[in-house]
Amino acid sequence: MDVVVATNNKGKLKEFRALLGDYFTNIYSLADLGLNCDVEETGSTFEENALLKAQYVKSQTDFAVLADDSGLQVNALGGAPGVFSARYAGKNATDESNRKKLFAQLDKKTDRSAQFVCVLALILPDGKLIYAKGETKGEITLKEEGTNGFGYDVMFHSSELQKGFGIATEKEKNSVSHRSKAVKNLIENLTKYL
């Protein structure tokens, strides 16, 4: 089965191709098929936003469509940035400006525990919807560490790896990441359906 990944984020696309390569015949980006996914994420949960993106792209193609919504939840900030992770510092925020704001908001906070959460929505060619979720725990570092990954990776110390995602290799990160756990859950749910 072929699938279109409903994202314009090159980092996410690379991870999905690495994680899903054994399960789908072809994994297309939106650009590969000339599709658009400029969907306003108006949902209040990761599930709602993933579904919004999946449905929008599915209206443009006959292929299966996989969409995700993911983000970082910091416990001392009541789960923020959460669904606003990509635009935490404003509508046209950069990864750097988002991290800068988060560091500022955690200044003087002793609880730096956090988790990355990923929710996947897969719409199959027959219209069947399959959800999956993954989560990985850790804490926010006092300063950026390493240069690997994207987004908040350089400020996230993984409890499972006992090292930061910014220092971890791609293979190490993919072994414990929220996205890899969501993909594993997705494959289990897809296998049951098929």
Rosetta silent file (secondary structure, phi, psi, omega in degrees, C-alpha in Angstrom):
SEQUENCE: MDVVVATNNKGKLKEFRALLGDYFTNIYSLADLGLNCDVEETGSTFEENALLKAQYVKSQTDFAVLADDSGLQVNALGGAPGVFSARYAGKNATDESNRKKLFAQLDKKTDRSAQFVCVLALILPDGKLIYAKGETKGEITLKEEGTNGFGYDVMFHSSELQKGFGIATEKEKNSVSHRSKAVKNLIENLTKYL
SCORE:     score description
SCORE:     0.000 S_00000001
   1 L     0.000  139.405  175.856    0.000    0.000    0.000 S_00000001
   2 L   -92.087  151.011  179.656    1.185    3.527   -0.808 S_00000001
   3 E  -140.697  145.670  174.184    0.839    6.346    1.711 S_00000001
   4 E  -106.478  129.002  176.969    1.116   10.120    1.648 S_00000001
   5 E   -92.665  118.394 -174.040    2.556   11.765    4.757 S_00000001
   6 L   -83.195   70.401  176.495    0.635   14.973    5.389 S_00000001
   7 L  -148.968  151.428  172.012    3.494   17.188    6.525 S_00000001
   8 L  -105.327    2.219 -178.573    5.744   19.898    5.165 S_00000001
   9 L   -84.332  112.345 -176.174    8.250   19.280    7.966 S_00000001
  10 H   -64.775  -33.445  177.804   11.339   17.645    6.421 S_00000001
  11 H   -64.022  -45.204  178.081   12.520   16.342    9.802 S_00000001
  12 H   -63.533  -44.951 -178.190    9.236   14.532   10.430 S_00000001
  13 H   -59.135  -43.751  179.030    9.134   13.162    6.873 S_00000001
  14 H   -60.190  -44.341  179.076   12.655   11.742    7.231 S_00000001
  15 H   -64.592  -43.384  179.469   11.703   10.028   10.495 S_00000001
  16 H   -62.525  -40.743  178.898    8.491    8.590    9.034 S_00000001
  17 H   -63.093  -38.824  178.264   10.372    7.187    6.029 S_00000001
  18 H   -67.770  -39.572 -174.978   12.879    5.532    8.369 S_00000001
  19 H   -81.836  -30.034 -172.659   10.162    4.129   10.641 S_00000001
  20 H  -105.613   -2.297 -174.100    7.581    3.066    8.020 S_00000001
  21 L   -53.342  -32.319 -178.032    9.808    1.857    5.194 S_00000001
  22 L   -82.260   -8.980 -171.102    9.119   -1.831    5.897 S_00000001
  23 L  -111.640  -20.341 -179.470    5.342   -1.418    5.968 S_00000001
  24 L  -123.745  144.571 -178.496    4.380    0.692    2.959 S_00000001
  25 L   -63.870  -52.726  177.400    5.354    0.229   -0.685 S_00000001
  26 L  -132.112  138.548  177.533    5.910    3.943   -1.304 S_00000001
  27 E  -116.626  107.081 -174.857    5.954    6.789    1.190 S_00000001
  28 E   -97.005  146.184  169.055    5.195   10.055   -0.578 S_00000001
  29 L   -89.315  167.891  175.358    5.630   13.579    0.646 S_00000001
  30 L   -60.276  -41.115 -178.870    3.080   16.237   -0.227 S_00000001
  31 H   -63.735  -36.306  179.165    5.629   17.762   -2.614 S_00000001
  32 H   -56.080  -34.773 -175.393    6.113   14.406   -4.400 S_00000001
  33 H  -107.548    5.417 -179.976    2.457   14.499   -5.442 S_00000001
  34 L    65.863   32.117 -178.422    2.056   18.260   -5.778 S_00000001
  35 L   -97.702  161.795 -178.973   -0.403   18.342   -2.878 S_00000001
  36 L  -118.103  142.002  175.640   -1.117   21.110   -0.418 S_00000001
  37 L  -138.947   52.447  179.794   -1.654   20.756    3.323 S_00000001
  38 L   -90.249   74.341 -176.076   -2.025   24.286    4.514 S_00000001
  39 L  -103.941  131.092  176.199   -4.550   23.430    7.209 S_00000001
  40 L   -74.508  124.942 -177.950   -5.149   25.672   10.164 S_00000001
  41 L   -82.808   86.408 -175.324   -4.706   23.574   13.287 S_00000001
  42 L   -93.666   -3.484 -179.321   -7.832   24.687   15.121 S_00000001
  43 L   -70.359  156.121  178.700   -8.179   21.559   17.254 S_00000001
  44 L   -98.236   -2.621  177.999   -7.644   21.673   20.996 S_00000001
  45 L  -131.694  162.027  175.898   -6.061   18.197   21.064 S_00000001
  46 H   -60.958  -38.508 -179.815   -3.371   16.383   19.091 S_00000001
  47 H   -60.340  -47.205 -178.267   -6.067   13.932   17.885 S_00000001
  48 H   -62.669  -43.040 -178.690   -8.267   16.698   16.459 S_00000001
  49 H   -68.909  -39.184  177.733   -5.379   18.372   14.627 S_00000001
  50 H   -61.689  -43.084  179.846   -4.067   15.095   13.177 S_00000001
  51 H   -65.698  -41.919  177.647   -7.551   14.283   11.867 S_00000001
  52 H   -55.072  -46.773 -178.579   -7.994   17.772   10.355 S_00000001
  53 H   -67.175  -43.901 -178.732   -4.767   17.370    8.362 S_00000001
  54 H   -62.462  -45.082 -178.883   -5.512   13.783    7.313 S_00000001
  55 H   -64.646  -39.736 -178.908   -9.028   14.603    6.095 S_00000001
  56 H   -63.760  -46.998 -179.495   -7.849   17.648    4.162 S_00000001
  57 H   -69.475  -36.887  179.396   -5.132   15.744    2.293 S_00000001
  58 H   -61.694  -28.978  178.682   -7.413   12.723    1.774 S_00000001
  59 L   -69.378  -11.183 -177.603   -9.826   15.031   -0.082 S_00000001
  60 L  -109.355   -4.005 -175.049   -7.029   15.544   -2.647 S_00000001
  61 L  -148.850  158.274  174.876   -5.820   11.967   -3.202 S_00000001
  62 L   -92.334  -11.617  179.759   -6.901    8.321   -3.473 S_00000001
  63 L   -68.935  163.239  167.773   -3.826    7.120   -1.566 S_00000001
  64 E   -64.253  147.735 -179.240   -3.822    6.300    2.131 S_00000001
  65 E  -126.374  130.873  176.230   -2.961    9.432    4.108 S_00000001
  66 E  -115.068  124.208  176.975   -0.970    9.599    7.328 S_00000001
  67 E  -125.879  148.568  175.816   -1.042   12.784    9.390 S_00000001
  68 E  -128.988  156.583  164.070    0.433   13.473   12.760 S_00000001
  69 E  -133.238  131.176 -175.883    0.169   16.119   15.365 S_00000001
  70 E  -146.615  163.329  179.131    2.847   16.110   17.956 S_00000001
  71 E  -177.916 -179.763 -177.950    4.438   18.343   20.462 S_00000001
  72 E  -104.648  131.652  175.890    6.189   18.875   23.721 S_00000001
  73 E  -115.639  121.389  179.454    4.307   19.031   27.011 S_00000001
  74 E  -105.333  122.022 -171.827    6.111   20.605   29.958 S_00000001
  75 H   -63.160  -39.510 -178.860    4.546   19.695   33.275 S_00000001
  76 H   -68.862  -13.793  179.153    5.501   22.886   35.139 S_00000001
  77 H  -108.192   21.727  177.770    3.742   24.873   32.391 S_00000001
  78 L    66.638   26.516  179.342    0.488   22.931   32.587 S_00000001
  79 L    94.420   -2.204  175.689    1.298   20.911   29.462 S_00000001
  80 L   -72.450  154.456    0.895    2.376   23.863   27.311 S_00000001
  81 E   -74.909  -18.180  174.414    3.439   24.309   24.594 S_00000001
  82 H    54.305 -128.258 -177.292    1.358   21.219   23.686 S_00000001
  83 H   -66.924  -11.204  178.900   -0.653   21.649   20.468 S_00000001
  84 H   -98.478   14.274 -174.662    1.039   25.033   19.996 S_00000001
  85 H   -52.901  -43.565 -176.688    4.566   23.544   19.946 S_00000001
  86 H   -73.305  -21.319 -176.742    5.329   24.560   16.337 S_00000001
  87 H  -128.667   35.127 -175.435    4.044   28.108   16.851 S_00000001
  88 L   -62.236  -38.185 -178.962    4.810   28.654   20.533 S_00000001
  89 L   -93.816   12.716  179.039    6.625   31.948   19.955 S_00000001
  90 L   128.586  171.893 -173.565    4.033   33.167   17.435 S_00000001
  91 L   -57.369  -43.124 -178.941    2.534   32.354   14.045 S_00000001
  92 L  -105.104   36.575 -177.270    5.812   32.470   12.091 S_00000001
  93 L   -64.216  148.936  172.692    7.966   31.116   14.911 S_00000001
  94 L  -101.425  165.494  175.755   11.258   29.354   14.220 S_00000001
  95 H   -55.524  -42.295 -177.990   12.560   26.362   16.158 S_00000001
  96 H   -63.695  -45.019 -179.374   15.067   28.725   17.773 S_00000001
  97 H   -67.821  -34.057  175.953   12.468   31.309   18.853 S_00000001
  98 H   -64.290  -44.346 -179.847   10.246   28.556   20.285 S_00000001
  99 H   -65.381  -40.513 -179.385   13.133   27.156   22.328 S_00000001
 100 H   -60.577  -44.420  179.065   14.140   30.616   23.529 S_00000001
 101 H   -63.336  -42.897 -178.476   10.602   31.293   24.801 S_00000001
 102 H   -64.797  -43.889  176.674   10.435   27.909   26.533 S_00000001
 103 H   -58.186  -43.065 -179.272   13.783   28.421   28.278 S_00000001
 104 H   -62.238  -41.302 -178.018   12.594   31.852   29.449 S_00000001
 105 H   -71.901  -22.172  179.585    9.345   30.428   30.827 S_00000001
 106 H   -93.247   -2.756  179.417   11.209   27.689   32.714 S_00000001
 107 L   -56.379  129.040  179.759   13.657   30.116   34.291 S_00000001
 108 L    73.738    3.914  175.927   13.672   29.533   38.078 S_00000001
 109 L   -89.506  135.771  179.727   11.379   26.465   37.775 S_00000001
 110 L   -88.586  -33.675  177.688   12.690   23.368   39.536 S_00000001
 111 L   -82.239  111.677 -179.921   10.361   20.845   37.867 S_00000001
 112 L  -114.710   16.391 -179.518   11.675   20.442   34.327 S_00000001
 113 E   -66.265  145.127 -176.006    9.902   17.148   33.567 S_00000001
 114 E  -157.968  167.009  173.395    8.333   16.905   30.116 S_00000001
 115 E  -145.827  144.210  169.281    7.127   14.503   27.471 S_00000001
 116 E   -89.474  136.827  178.922    6.924   14.459   23.722 S_00000001
 117 E  -125.054  139.535  176.724    3.539   13.237   22.466 S_00000001
 118 E  -133.918  129.465  173.716    2.643   12.094   18.956 S_00000001
 119 E  -118.839  129.869  178.937   -0.814   11.208   17.651 S_00000001
 120 E  -108.907  141.045  171.926   -1.186    9.648   14.197 S_00000001
 121 E  -124.936  117.379  179.013   -4.320    9.570   12.067 S_00000001
 122 E  -112.011  122.252  174.531   -4.216    7.173    9.110 S_00000001
 123 E  -108.092  117.947 -178.404   -7.051    7.223    6.602 S_00000001
 124 L   -78.611  164.239  179.208   -6.978    4.147    4.365 S_00000001
 125 L   -54.494  -29.781  179.957   -8.140    4.164    0.726 S_00000001
 126 L   -83.780    2.425  178.107  -11.464    2.635    1.857 S_00000001
 127 L    94.032   -8.770  178.795  -12.017    5.529    4.297 S_00000001
 128 L   -61.957  135.143  179.487  -11.226    3.542    7.470 S_00000001
 129 E  -106.866  129.129  177.919   -9.628    5.753   10.134 S_00000001
 130 E  -124.941  126.240  177.082   -6.936    4.374   12.432 S_00000001
 131 E  -101.942  154.917  172.701   -5.488    6.364   15.334 S_00000001
 132 E  -153.114  152.694 -177.810   -2.272    5.700   17.220 S_00000001
 133 E  -137.370  147.352  175.390   -0.417    7.468   20.018 S_00000001
 134 E  -143.221  151.478 -178.141    3.105    7.484   21.390 S_00000001
 135 E  -146.048  142.065  174.486    4.804    9.281   24.249 S_00000001
 136 E  -135.298  135.152 -173.764    8.373    9.571   25.528 S_00000001
 137 E   -99.995  155.556  178.081    9.379   11.106   28.840 S_00000001
 138 E  -177.875 -152.266  176.578   12.323   13.217   29.831 S_00000001
 139 E  -148.005  159.721  179.774   13.205   16.680   31.044 S_00000001
 140 E   -83.613  128.167 -178.893   14.143   20.062   29.678 S_00000001
 141 L   -73.389  168.153  179.126   17.858   20.746   29.904 S_00000001
 142 L   -79.994  -23.265  175.548   19.326   23.970   31.285 S_00000001
 143 L  -149.776  166.507  179.930   20.925   24.762   27.914 S_00000001
 144 L   -66.038  142.798 -179.939   20.906   23.377   24.386 S_00000001
 145 L  -131.797  122.544  175.977   22.918   20.187   23.876 S_00000001
 146 L    80.641 -177.040 -178.260   24.088   18.851   20.517 S_00000001
 147 L  -134.237    4.028 -177.670   22.892   19.642   17.005 S_00000001
 148 L   -81.287  162.691  177.004   20.976   16.519   15.985 S_00000001
 149 L    77.340 -155.614 -177.923   17.245   16.312   15.381 S_00000001
 150 L  -156.135  173.818  177.581   14.936   19.305   14.998 S_00000001
 151 L    61.928 -123.910 -176.367   12.470   21.403   16.949 S_00000001
 152 L   -91.783    5.052 -173.664   12.929   20.984   20.690 S_00000001
 153 H   -53.888  -39.746 -175.221   15.306   17.988   20.446 S_00000001
 154 H   -73.087   -4.115  177.250   18.398   19.920   21.575 S_00000001
 155 H  -119.889   12.810 -177.249   16.711   20.839   24.867 S_00000001
 156 E  -115.690  118.826  176.472   15.143   17.437   25.666 S_00000001
 157 E   -97.743  115.981 -176.191   16.991   14.888   27.810 S_00000001
 158 E   -77.228  127.588  176.084   15.464   11.450   27.261 S_00000001
 159 L   -64.152  -38.280 -177.426   14.817    9.351   30.380 S_00000001
 160 L   -72.569  -41.418 -179.225   15.045    6.155   28.344 S_00000001
 161 L   -82.394  -22.069 -172.788   18.265    7.001   26.503 S_00000001
 162 L    59.484   36.161  174.174   19.815    8.852   29.442 S_00000001
 163 E  -160.757  164.628 -179.171   21.024   11.441   26.953 S_00000001
 164 E   -76.446  148.560  175.674   19.642   14.364   25.009 S_00000001
 165 L   -62.910  -27.731  179.017   17.895   13.929   21.652 S_00000001
 166 L   -71.591  -18.721  178.190   20.253   16.600   20.295 S_00000001
 167 L   -99.712  -30.868 -176.255   23.217   14.335   21.089 S_00000001
 168 L   -62.704  150.027  173.011   21.568   11.003   20.231 S_00000001
 169 L   -73.149  164.918  177.878   22.030    9.418   16.833 S_00000001
 170 H   -58.265  -42.155 -179.241   19.017    9.154   14.550 S_00000001
 171 H   -64.113  -42.580  179.080   18.851    5.415   15.274 S_00000001
 172 H   -63.155  -48.472 -179.730   18.978    5.987   19.053 S_00000001
 173 H   -59.935  -45.475 -177.851   16.272    8.644   18.955 S_00000001
 174 H   -65.206  -18.743  179.888   14.052    6.529   16.696 S_00000001
 175 H   -76.144  -20.638 -176.270   14.323    3.623   19.156 S_00000001
 176 H  -131.009   -4.004 -171.830   12.526    5.553   21.927 S_00000001
 177 L   -66.632  158.476  175.473   10.856    8.591   20.369 S_00000001
 178 H   -57.854  -37.353 -178.926    7.187    9.476   20.651 S_00000001
 179 H   -69.029  -41.684 -179.810    6.939    9.155   16.874 S_00000001
 180 H   -67.094  -36.893  178.420    8.456    5.657   16.806 S_00000001
 181 H   -68.489  -37.716  177.158    6.126    4.507   19.590 S_00000001
 182 H   -65.665  -40.504  178.724    3.119    5.944   17.741 S_00000001
 183 H   -63.362  -43.238  178.789    4.234    4.179   14.531 S_00000001
 184 H   -59.216  -45.532  178.409    4.597    0.874   16.407 S_00000001
 185 H   -62.385  -40.261  179.603    1.089    1.329   17.810 S_00000001
 186 H   -63.008  -45.749 -178.743   -0.191    2.256   14.334 S_00000001
 187 H   -62.470  -39.970  177.087    1.286   -0.866   12.725 S_00000001
 188 H   -61.391  -45.856 -179.226   -0.327   -3.052   15.418 S_00000001
 189 H   -67.161  -38.800  179.462   -3.720   -1.399   14.828 S_00000001
 190 H   -66.529  -41.480 -179.728   -3.329   -1.575   11.029 S_00000001
 191 H   -62.436  -40.629  177.580   -2.357   -5.253   11.155 S_00000001
 192 H   -61.721  -40.933 -177.619   -5.481   -6.028   13.213 S_00000001
 193 H   -69.688  -43.923 -176.953   -7.662   -4.227   10.669 S_00000001
 194 L   -75.890    0.000    0.000   -6.097   -5.816    7.586 S_00000001
